[in-house]
Amino acid sequence: MLRQVFRIGSRRSYSYKSVRRPNLGALSGNVELEQSQKLKQPSGANASQNGNLAKQLAAKIQATGPITVAEYMREVLTNPQGGYYMNRDVFGREGDFITSPEISQIFGELVGIWLMNEWQKLGSPSPFQLVELGPGRGTLARDVLKVLSKFKSGAQFTMHMVEISPYLSQAQAQRFCYKHEVLPEGEQLSHYQLGTTATGTQVFWHRRLEDVPAGFSLVLAHEFFDALPVHKLQLIDGQWQEVLIDVDTKSTTADFRYVLSKAQTPVSQLFKPVQQEQRTCLEYSLEAERHVRLLSERLEQHGGIALIMDYGHFGDKTDTFRAFKQHALHEPLLAPGTADLTADVDFRHLKHVAEMHGDIHCCGPVQQGAFLRNMQGEVRLEQLLAHALPENQSIIRSGYEMLTDPNQMGSRFKFLAMFPGVVAAHLEKYPVAGFG
Ligand SMILES: C[S@@+](CC[C@H](N)C(=O)[O-])C[C@H]1O[C@@H](n2cnc3c(N)ncnc32)[C@H](O)[C@@H]1O
């Protein structure tokens, strides 16, 4: 217990991702095609920061033309060589941002209790799979695992981490496995790493959600969807057009700039706005849509529950694409690979896709503060305080406040739950905890 208390204490002073971002307003309204505005660089930026990834991206653009914001984001975050997530720990004091599970153990514990409560209401199916998309340092999985080990009452389960980063997958294994092995390249397996927890649970690491075996699954995604690539679209003269990224040829460094596509792109053609869409400038994530479709199919065919937790909006934000470095905003088109890129999750779109694509019953989104309070977060807080050293009390309290205060993470972060449609009537009778 003391170790946990110290863990909270050592994290408290970092910042989570804020909302401010560079202004893309220059691209809305009466812009001329291919006429772009170079975004202002922060002072201290120089060519040497850009590195190989910037050169690779510039070479590609020069060879084949401007790329979509989604392609830029995908390369910057997950390029096997220089991708932001691929080769280092990006969290905490030495990193660029802090996430809720890293701020307080209360977060993971309440998520674990929620999962067990809803699983029991569905008849405690066994065996089941605990699946996490983008587990980061593995802190949420570790805290949830502690709860599951206590409350699973004899049920069998395996863990499945969907993680693209070889570095972070190792960090996760070290966090909650007593042994693990990375499998040799070239093995035709759906997983690339295998581990065993101290309580004997088998853990598999997969690169893609598609690779997780079929079966009743409890799926968690915390700050995963915001890392999925977004396309930026603008409605001009009644037609959706895509914002692209080009090299700034006037510069001697490998800086990039936004341009509007001259012609329709595959995504601008494919994009179908929801009926009530009012925005003329928005972000659209095909990857997020693909993941929600996969989740919907999985839940419908094999049963399970998914909980998506992220910062986001309900279809009303326009420009949220931004970069984060060392706990401060960073220019997204500068030194790609050295800063996190993120965009707020459009929960209205995710919900729409889930409900349209499959027979899925969605709950929420609700604000994080409301969810944690509904899950009796204060009771757990008081328990922790009762056992904490006096010098740690204010730190524990402020960690919980940070998660729940509407002016901090309490309102920006939202929870969306997905259930198979067949249990909708059951859930009417026995309402889903946390969402009331
Ligand atoms: C912002 S971090 C969130 C970490 C963790 N869930 C937390 O809240 O502390 C995003 C995580 O998703 C992973 N990730 C990003 N894009 C991915 C992708 N396309 N497929 C699988 N994992 C991905 C990253 O490597 C990282 O583990």
Short mmCIF file of N, CA, C and O in Angstrom, two decimals, residues 59-170:
data_model
loop_
_atom_site.label_atom_id
_atom_site.label_comp_id
_atom_site.label_asym_id
_atom_site.label_seq_id
_atom_site.Cartn_x
_atom_site.Cartn_y
_atom_site.Cartn_z
N ALA A 59 11.14 13.55 -48.49
CA ALA A 59 11.50 12.86 -49.74
C ALA A 59 10.25 12.24 -50.37
O ALA A 59 10.03 12.32 -51.58
N LYS A 60 9.43 11.65 -49.52
CA LYS A 60 8.22 11.01 -50.03
C LYS A 60 7.29 12.05 -50.67
O LYS A 60 6.76 11.84 -51.76
N ILE A 61 7.12 13.16 -49.98
CA ILE A 61 6.21 14.20 -50.49
C ILE A 61 6.75 14.76 -51.82
O ILE A 61 6.00 14.98 -52.77
N GLN A 62 8.07 14.97 -51.85
CA GLN A 62 8.64 15.52 -53.08
C GLN A 62 8.48 14.54 -54.25
O GLN A 62 8.32 14.94 -55.39
N ALA A 63 8.51 13.25 -53.92
CA ALA A 63 8.38 12.26 -54.99
C ALA A 63 6.94 12.07 -55.44
O ALA A 63 6.66 11.94 -56.63
N THR A 64 6.00 12.06 -54.48
CA THR A 64 4.62 11.68 -54.86
C THR A 64 3.56 12.72 -54.56
O THR A 64 2.39 12.50 -54.81
N GLY A 65 3.96 13.85 -53.97
CA GLY A 65 2.98 14.91 -53.70
C GLY A 65 2.57 14.94 -52.24
O GLY A 65 2.91 14.04 -51.46
N PRO A 66 1.83 16.00 -51.86
CA PRO A 66 1.41 16.18 -50.46
C PRO A 66 0.69 14.95 -49.90
O PRO A 66 0.01 14.24 -50.63
N ILE A 67 0.88 14.72 -48.62
CA ILE A 67 0.26 13.55 -47.97
C ILE A 67 -0.88 14.02 -47.06
O ILE A 67 -0.94 15.19 -46.68
N THR A 68 -1.73 13.09 -46.70
CA THR A 68 -2.84 13.46 -45.81
C THR A 68 -2.29 13.68 -44.39
O THR A 68 -1.23 13.16 -44.03
N VAL A 69 -3.05 14.40 -43.60
CA VAL A 69 -2.68 14.60 -42.19
C VAL A 69 -2.64 13.23 -41.50
O VAL A 69 -1.78 12.96 -40.65
N ALA A 70 -3.54 12.33 -41.92
CA ALA A 70 -3.58 10.99 -41.31
C ALA A 70 -2.28 10.23 -41.59
O ALA A 70 -1.73 9.57 -40.70
N GLU A 71 -1.80 10.33 -42.83
CA GLU A 71 -0.55 9.61 -43.15
C GLU A 71 0.62 10.20 -42.37
O GLU A 71 1.47 9.48 -41.85
N TYR A 72 0.62 11.53 -42.29
CA TYR A 72 1.68 12.20 -41.51
C TYR A 72 1.63 11.72 -40.06
O TYR A 72 2.65 11.33 -39.48
N MET A 73 0.45 11.70 -39.48
CA MET A 73 0.29 11.32 -38.08
C MET A 73 0.72 9.87 -37.86
O MET A 73 1.42 9.54 -36.90
N ARG A 74 0.31 9.00 -38.79
CA ARG A 74 0.66 7.58 -38.66
C ARG A 74 2.18 7.40 -38.69
O ARG A 74 2.76 6.71 -37.86
N GLU A 75 2.83 8.07 -39.65
CA GLU A 75 4.29 7.93 -39.77
C GLU A 75 4.98 8.50 -38.54
O GLU A 75 5.91 7.92 -38.00
N VAL A 76 4.53 9.67 -38.11
CA VAL A 76 5.19 10.34 -36.99
C VAL A 76 5.06 9.52 -35.70
O VAL A 76 6.00 9.42 -34.92
N LEU A 77 3.91 8.89 -35.50
CA LEU A 77 3.71 8.16 -34.25
C LEU A 77 4.24 6.73 -34.31
O LEU A 77 4.77 6.22 -33.32
N THR A 78 4.11 6.08 -35.47
CA THR A 78 4.36 4.63 -35.46
C THR A 78 5.33 4.15 -36.53
O THR A 78 5.42 2.94 -36.76
N ASN A 79 6.05 5.05 -37.18
CA ASN A 79 7.09 4.60 -38.12
C ASN A 79 8.07 3.70 -37.35
O ASN A 79 8.53 4.06 -36.27
N PRO A 80 8.37 2.50 -37.88
CA PRO A 80 9.18 1.55 -37.10
C PRO A 80 10.53 2.12 -36.65
O PRO A 80 11.01 1.78 -35.58
N GLN A 81 11.13 3.01 -37.45
CA GLN A 81 12.43 3.56 -37.03
C GLN A 81 12.28 4.80 -36.13
O GLN A 81 12.71 4.81 -35.00
N GLY A 82 11.63 5.83 -36.66
CA GLY A 82 11.65 7.10 -35.94
C GLY A 82 10.34 7.46 -35.27
O GLY A 82 10.19 8.57 -34.74
N GLY A 83 9.35 6.55 -35.26
CA GLY A 83 8.02 6.88 -34.72
C GLY A 83 8.08 7.22 -33.24
O GLY A 83 8.83 6.60 -32.49
N TYR A 84 7.28 8.19 -32.87
CA TYR A 84 7.30 8.73 -31.51
C TYR A 84 7.14 7.65 -30.45
O TYR A 84 7.84 7.64 -29.43
N TYR A 85 6.19 6.71 -30.65
CA TYR A 85 5.92 5.71 -29.61
C TYR A 85 6.85 4.51 -29.66
O TYR A 85 6.84 3.68 -28.76
N MET A 86 7.64 4.40 -30.73
CA MET A 86 8.25 3.09 -31.01
C MET A 86 9.46 2.74 -30.16
O MET A 86 9.72 1.58 -29.92
N ASN A 87 10.22 3.71 -29.74
CA ASN A 87 11.51 3.36 -29.13
C ASN A 87 11.80 4.01 -27.79
O ASN A 87 12.96 4.11 -27.40
N ARG A 88 10.79 4.49 -27.09
CA ARG A 88 11.10 5.14 -25.80
C ARG A 88 9.87 5.27 -24.92
O ARG A 88 8.74 5.12 -25.39
N ASP A 89 10.13 5.62 -23.66
CA ASP A 89 9.06 5.88 -22.71
C ASP A 89 8.71 7.36 -22.82
O ASP A 89 9.56 8.22 -22.62
N VAL A 90 7.45 7.65 -23.13
CA VAL A 90 7.06 9.03 -23.38
C VAL A 90 6.23 9.62 -22.24
O VAL A 90 5.74 10.73 -22.33
N PHE A 91 6.06 8.84 -21.16
CA PHE A 91 5.17 9.25 -20.07
C PHE A 91 5.94 9.82 -18.88
O PHE A 91 7.12 9.54 -18.71
N GLY A 92 5.25 10.55 -18.02
CA GLY A 92 5.81 10.98 -16.74
C GLY A 92 6.78 12.15 -16.85
O GLY A 92 6.85 12.84 -17.86
N ARG A 93 7.53 12.36 -15.76
CA ARG A 93 8.39 13.53 -15.63
C ARG A 93 9.38 13.67 -16.79
O ARG A 93 9.55 14.75 -17.36
N GLU A 94 10.01 12.58 -17.18
CA GLU A 94 11.00 12.64 -18.26
C GLU A 94 10.33 12.66 -19.63
O GLU A 94 10.97 12.91 -20.63
N GLY A 95 9.06 12.33 -19.67
CA GLY A 95 8.36 12.23 -20.95
C GLY A 95 7.64 13.52 -21.31
O GLY A 95 8.06 14.61 -20.93
N ASP A 96 6.51 13.35 -22.01
CA ASP A 96 5.83 14.52 -22.55
C ASP A 96 4.47 14.78 -21.93
O ASP A 96 3.94 15.89 -22.05
N PHE A 97 3.87 13.76 -21.32
CA PHE A 97 2.54 13.97 -20.73
C PHE A 97 2.28 12.88 -19.69
O PHE A 97 3.02 11.91 -19.58
N ILE A 98 1.20 13.07 -18.95
CA ILE A 98 0.83 12.10 -17.92
C ILE A 98 -0.62 11.66 -18.19
O ILE A 98 -1.42 12.44 -18.67
N THR A 99 -0.94 10.41 -17.90
CA THR A 99 -2.30 9.94 -18.15
C THR A 99 -2.98 9.55 -16.82
O THR A 99 -2.29 9.31 -15.83
N SER A 100 -4.29 9.42 -16.85
CA SER A 100 -5.06 9.17 -15.60
C SER A 100 -4.57 7.97 -14.81
O SER A 100 -4.41 8.06 -13.59
N PRO A 101 -4.34 6.79 -15.46
CA PRO A 101 -3.90 5.65 -14.65
C PRO A 101 -2.57 5.91 -13.95
O PRO A 101 -2.29 5.32 -12.91
N GLU A 102 -1.77 6.81 -14.53
CA GLU A 102 -0.46 7.13 -13.94
C GLU A 102 -0.60 8.13 -12.79
O GLU A 102 0.31 8.27 -11.98
N ILE A 103 -1.72 8.83 -12.74
CA ILE A 103 -1.90 9.86 -11.70
C ILE A 103 -2.36 9.24 -10.39
O ILE A 103 -1.90 9.61 -9.32
N SER A 104 -3.31 8.31 -10.49
CA SER A 104 -3.84 7.70 -9.25
C SER A 104 -4.28 6.27 -9.51
O SER A 104 -4.95 5.98 -10.50
N GLN A 105 -3.98 5.39 -8.57
CA GLN A 105 -4.40 3.99 -8.69
C GLN A 105 -5.92 3.87 -8.63
O GLN A 105 -6.48 2.87 -9.09
N ILE A 106 -6.59 4.91 -8.10
CA ILE A 106 -8.06 4.86 -7.99
C ILE A 106 -8.67 4.67 -9.38
O ILE A 106 -9.66 3.96 -9.55
N PHE A 107 -8.06 5.28 -10.38
CA PHE A 107 -8.60 5.20 -11.74
C PHE A 107 -8.71 3.74 -12.19
O PHE A 107 -9.79 3.25 -12.52
N GLY A 108 -7.57 3.04 -12.18
CA GLY A 108 -7.56 1.65 -12.66
C GLY A 108 -8.40 0.73 -11.78
O GLY A 108 -9.06 -0.19 -12.29
N GLU A 109 -8.41 0.99 -10.49
CA GLU A 109 -9.19 0.14 -9.59
C GLU A 109 -10.69 0.27 -9.90
O GLU A 109 -11.40 -0.73 -9.97
N LEU A 110 -11.15 1.51 -10.11
CA LEU A 110 -12.59 1.70 -10.36
C LEU A 110 -12.97 1.15 -11.73
O LEU A 110 -14.07 0.60 -11.90
N VAL A 111 -12.07 1.28 -12.71
CA VAL A 111 -12.35 0.69 -14.03
C VAL A 111 -12.44 -0.83 -13.89
O VAL A 111 -13.33 -1.47 -14.46
N GLY A 112 -11.54 -1.42 -13.10
CA GLY A 112 -11.56 -2.87 -12.88
C GLY A 112 -12.85 -3.31 -12.19
O GLY A 112 -13.48 -4.30 -12.58
N ILE A 113 -13.27 -2.55 -11.19
CA ILE A 113 -14.51 -2.89 -10.46
C ILE A 113 -15.71 -2.77 -11.41
O ILE A 113 -16.61 -3.61 -11.42
N TRP A 114 -15.69 -1.72 -12.23
CA TRP A 114 -16.78 -1.55 -13.20
C TRP A 114 -16.86 -2.76 -14.13
O TRP A 114 -17.95 -3.31 -14.37
N LEU A 115 -15.70 -3.17 -14.64
CA LEU A 115 -15.67 -4.31 -15.57
C LEU A 115 -16.23 -5.57 -14.92
O LEU A 115 -17.04 -6.29 -15.51
N MET A 116 -15.77 -5.83 -13.69
CA MET A 116 -16.22 -7.04 -12.99
C MET A 116 -17.72 -6.99 -12.70
O MET A 116 -18.43 -7.98 -12.82
N ASN A 117 -18.20 -5.81 -12.32
CA ASN A 117 -19.63 -5.65 -12.02
C ASN A 117 -20.48 -5.94 -13.26
O ASN A 117 -21.46 -6.69 -13.20
N GLU A 118 -20.07 -5.36 -14.41
CA GLU A 118 -20.86 -5.56 -15.64
C GLU A 118 -20.73 -7.00 -16.14
O GLU A 118 -21.68 -7.58 -16.66
N TRP A 119 -19.54 -7.58 -15.97
CA TRP A 119 -19.30 -8.98 -16.38
C TRP A 119 -20.18 -9.92 -15.56
O TRP A 119 -20.79 -10.85 -16.09
N GLN A 120 -20.28 -9.65 -14.26
CA GLN A 120 -21.13 -10.50 -13.41
C GLN A 120 -22.60 -10.37 -13.81
O GLN A 120 -23.34 -11.34 -13.83
N LYS A 121 -23.01 -9.14 -14.19
CA LYS A 121 -24.41 -8.95 -14.61
C LYS A 121 -24.73 -9.73 -15.88
O LYS A 121 -25.87 -10.07 -16.14
N LEU A 122 -23.68 -10.00 -16.68
CA LEU A 122 -23.89 -10.77 -17.91
C LEU A 122 -23.74 -12.28 -17.64
O LEU A 122 -23.61 -13.07 -18.57
N GLY A 123 -23.68 -12.66 -16.38
CA GLY A 123 -23.63 -14.09 -16.04
C GLY A 123 -22.23 -14.62 -15.83
O GLY A 123 -22.02 -15.84 -15.89
N SER A 124 -21.25 -13.77 -15.64
CA SER A 124 -19.84 -14.15 -15.40
C SER A 124 -19.33 -15.18 -16.41
O SER A 124 -18.82 -16.25 -16.02
N PRO A 125 -19.42 -14.90 -17.72
CA PRO A 125 -18.95 -15.89 -18.70
C PRO A 125 -17.48 -16.23 -18.50
O PRO A 125 -16.66 -15.35 -18.24
N SER A 126 -17.16 -17.52 -18.60
CA SER A 126 -15.78 -17.98 -18.43
C SER A 126 -15.52 -19.07 -19.47
O SER A 126 -16.39 -19.91 -19.70
N PRO A 127 -14.36 -19.08 -20.14
CA PRO A 127 -13.28 -18.13 -19.94
C PRO A 127 -13.58 -16.82 -20.66
O PRO A 127 -14.44 -16.76 -21.52
N PHE A 128 -12.84 -15.76 -20.28
CA PHE A 128 -12.95 -14.49 -20.99
C PHE A 128 -11.56 -13.93 -21.27
O PHE A 128 -10.56 -14.47 -20.77
N GLN A 129 -11.54 -12.88 -22.08
CA GLN A 129 -10.27 -12.24 -22.41
C GLN A 129 -10.29 -10.80 -21.93
O GLN A 129 -11.27 -10.09 -22.17
N LEU A 130 -9.24 -10.38 -21.25
CA LEU A 130 -9.09 -8.95 -20.94
C LEU A 130 -8.21 -8.36 -22.03
O LEU A 130 -7.05 -8.76 -22.18
N VAL A 131 -8.78 -7.45 -22.81
CA VAL A 131 -8.06 -6.87 -23.96
C VAL A 131 -7.81 -5.40 -23.67
O VAL A 131 -8.73 -4.69 -23.24
N GLU A 132 -6.59 -4.93 -23.88
CA GLU A 132 -6.37 -3.48 -23.78
C GLU A 132 -5.72 -2.98 -25.06
O GLU A 132 -4.73 -3.53 -25.55
N LEU A 133 -6.28 -1.89 -25.59
CA LEU A 133 -5.73 -1.25 -26.78
C LEU A 133 -4.80 -0.13 -26.34
O LEU A 133 -5.21 0.75 -25.58
N GLY A 134 -3.55 -0.17 -26.75
CA GLY A 134 -2.59 0.88 -26.43
C GLY A 134 -2.32 1.02 -24.94
O GLY A 134 -2.63 2.06 -24.35
N PRO A 135 -1.72 0.00 -24.32
CA PRO A 135 -1.58 0.02 -22.85
C PRO A 135 -0.49 0.94 -22.29
O PRO A 135 -0.35 1.00 -21.07
N GLY A 136 0.28 1.62 -23.11
CA GLY A 136 1.27 2.57 -22.59
C GLY A 136 2.31 1.89 -21.73
O GLY A 136 3.02 0.98 -22.16
N ARG A 137 2.41 2.31 -20.47
CA ARG A 137 3.36 1.69 -19.54
C ARG A 137 2.80 0.44 -18.88
O ARG A 137 3.46 -0.20 -18.07
N GLY A 138 1.51 0.15 -19.11
CA GLY A 138 0.89 -1.04 -18.52
C GLY A 138 0.31 -0.81 -17.15
O GLY A 138 -0.08 -1.76 -16.46
N THR A 139 0.19 0.45 -16.74
CA THR A 139 -0.28 0.74 -15.39
C THR A 139 -1.77 0.42 -15.21
O THR A 139 -2.17 -0.16 -14.20
N LEU A 140 -2.59 0.78 -16.21
CA LEU A 140 -4.02 0.48 -16.11
C LEU A 140 -4.23 -1.03 -16.07
O LEU A 140 -4.98 -1.53 -15.23
N ALA A 141 -3.54 -1.75 -16.96
CA ALA A 141 -3.69 -3.21 -16.99
C ALA A 141 -3.29 -3.81 -15.65
O ALA A 141 -3.96 -4.71 -15.12
N ARG A 142 -2.22 -3.31 -15.07
CA ARG A 142 -1.76 -3.84 -13.78
C ARG A 142 -2.81 -3.60 -12.68
O ARG A 142 -3.12 -4.50 -11.90
N ASP A 143 -3.36 -2.39 -12.62
CA ASP A 143 -4.34 -2.09 -11.57
C ASP A 143 -5.64 -2.87 -11.78
O ASP A 143 -6.27 -3.33 -10.82
N VAL A 144 -6.05 -3.02 -13.06
CA VAL A 144 -7.26 -3.79 -13.35
C VAL A 144 -7.02 -5.27 -13.01
O VAL A 144 -7.90 -5.94 -12.45
N LEU A 145 -5.84 -5.75 -13.33
CA LEU A 145 -5.49 -7.15 -13.05
C LEU A 145 -5.62 -7.46 -11.55
O LEU A 145 -6.12 -8.53 -11.17
N LYS A 146 -5.20 -6.52 -10.72
CA LYS A 146 -5.30 -6.72 -9.26
C LYS A 146 -6.77 -6.93 -8.86
O LYS A 146 -7.09 -7.81 -8.07
N VAL A 147 -7.65 -6.11 -9.45
CA VAL A 147 -9.08 -6.22 -9.13
C VAL A 147 -9.63 -7.55 -9.66
O VAL A 147 -10.34 -8.27 -8.95
N LEU A 148 -9.29 -7.87 -10.91
CA LEU A 148 -9.80 -9.11 -11.51
C LEU A 148 -9.37 -10.33 -10.70
O LEU A 148 -10.15 -11.26 -10.49
N SER A 149 -8.14 -10.33 -10.26
CA SER A 149 -7.63 -11.47 -9.51
C SER A 149 -8.45 -11.67 -8.23
O SER A 149 -8.64 -12.79 -7.78
N LYS A 150 -8.96 -10.58 -7.67
CA LYS A 150 -9.75 -10.67 -6.44
C LYS A 150 -11.19 -11.10 -6.71
O LYS A 150 -11.78 -11.84 -5.95
N PHE A 151 -11.77 -10.56 -7.80
CA PHE A 151 -13.23 -10.70 -7.98
C PHE A 151 -13.67 -11.67 -9.07
O PHE A 151 -14.85 -11.82 -9.29
N LYS A 152 -12.75 -12.32 -9.75
CA LYS A 152 -13.18 -13.16 -10.89
C LYS A 152 -13.83 -14.47 -10.43
O LYS A 152 -14.37 -15.19 -11.25
N SER A 153 -13.78 -14.74 -9.17
CA SER A 153 -14.39 -15.92 -8.54
C SER A 153 -14.26 -17.21 -9.37
O SER A 153 -15.26 -17.76 -9.83
N GLY A 154 -13.04 -17.61 -9.60
CA GLY A 154 -12.79 -18.91 -10.23
C GLY A 154 -12.80 -18.91 -11.75
O GLY A 154 -12.43 -19.90 -12.37
N ALA A 155 -13.23 -17.79 -12.37
CA ALA A 155 -13.29 -17.77 -13.84
C ALA A 155 -11.86 -17.76 -14.41
O ALA A 155 -10.93 -17.27 -13.78
N GLN A 156 -11.73 -18.30 -15.62
CA GLN A 156 -10.44 -18.32 -16.30
C GLN A 156 -10.37 -17.13 -17.26
O GLN A 156 -11.36 -16.83 -17.93
N PHE A 157 -9.22 -16.48 -17.34
CA PHE A 157 -9.08 -15.44 -18.35
C PHE A 157 -7.64 -15.33 -18.82
O PHE A 157 -6.71 -15.73 -18.13
N THR A 158 -7.50 -14.82 -20.05
CA THR A 158 -6.19 -14.50 -20.60
C THR A 158 -6.16 -13.00 -20.88
O THR A 158 -7.21 -12.37 -20.99
N MET A 159 -4.94 -12.45 -20.99
CA MET A 159 -4.83 -11.00 -21.27
C MET A 159 -4.26 -10.81 -22.68
O MET A 159 -3.36 -11.54 -23.09
N HIS A 160 -4.78 -9.79 -23.38
CA HIS A 160 -4.34 -9.53 -24.75
C HIS A 160 -4.07 -8.04 -24.90
O HIS A 160 -5.00 -7.23 -24.85
N MET A 161 -2.82 -7.70 -25.05
CA MET A 161 -2.42 -6.31 -25.20
C MET A 161 -2.25 -6.01 -26.69
O MET A 161 -1.51 -6.73 -27.37
N VAL A 162 -2.95 -4.98 -27.18
CA VAL A 162 -2.75 -4.58 -28.57
C VAL A 162 -1.80 -3.39 -28.55
O VAL A 162 -2.18 -2.28 -28.12
N GLU A 163 -0.58 -3.62 -28.93
CA GLU A 163 0.47 -2.59 -28.78
C GLU A 163 1.39 -2.65 -30.00
O GLU A 163 1.95 -3.69 -30.32
N ILE A 164 1.57 -1.50 -30.61
CA ILE A 164 2.41 -1.44 -31.82
C ILE A 164 3.87 -1.21 -31.47
O ILE A 164 4.76 -1.51 -32.27
N SER A 165 4.14 -0.68 -30.29
CA SER A 165 5.51 -0.29 -29.95
C SER A 165 6.29 -1.43 -29.29
O SER A 165 5.91 -1.91 -28.22
N PRO A 166 7.41 -1.84 -29.91
CA PRO A 166 8.21 -2.90 -29.29
C PRO A 166 8.75 -2.46 -27.94
O PRO A 166 8.80 -3.23 -26.99
N TYR A 167 9.10 -1.18 -27.82
CA TYR A 167 9.66 -0.68 -26.56
C TYR A 167 8.60 -0.73 -25.45
O TYR A 167 8.84 -1.25 -24.36
N LEU A 168 7.41 -0.19 -25.75
CA LEU A 168 6.38 -0.13 -24.71
C LEU A 168 5.86 -1.52 -24.35
O LEU A 168 5.50 -1.77 -23.21
N SER A 169 5.84 -2.44 -25.32
CA SER A 169 5.37 -3.79 -24.99
C SER A 169 6.29 -4.44 -23.96
O SER A 169 5.82 -5.16 -23.07
N GLN A 170 7.56 -4.14 -24.03
CA GLN A 170 8.51 -4.67 -23.03
C GLN A 170 8.26 -4.01 -21.68
O GLN A 170 8.29 -4.66 -20.63
#
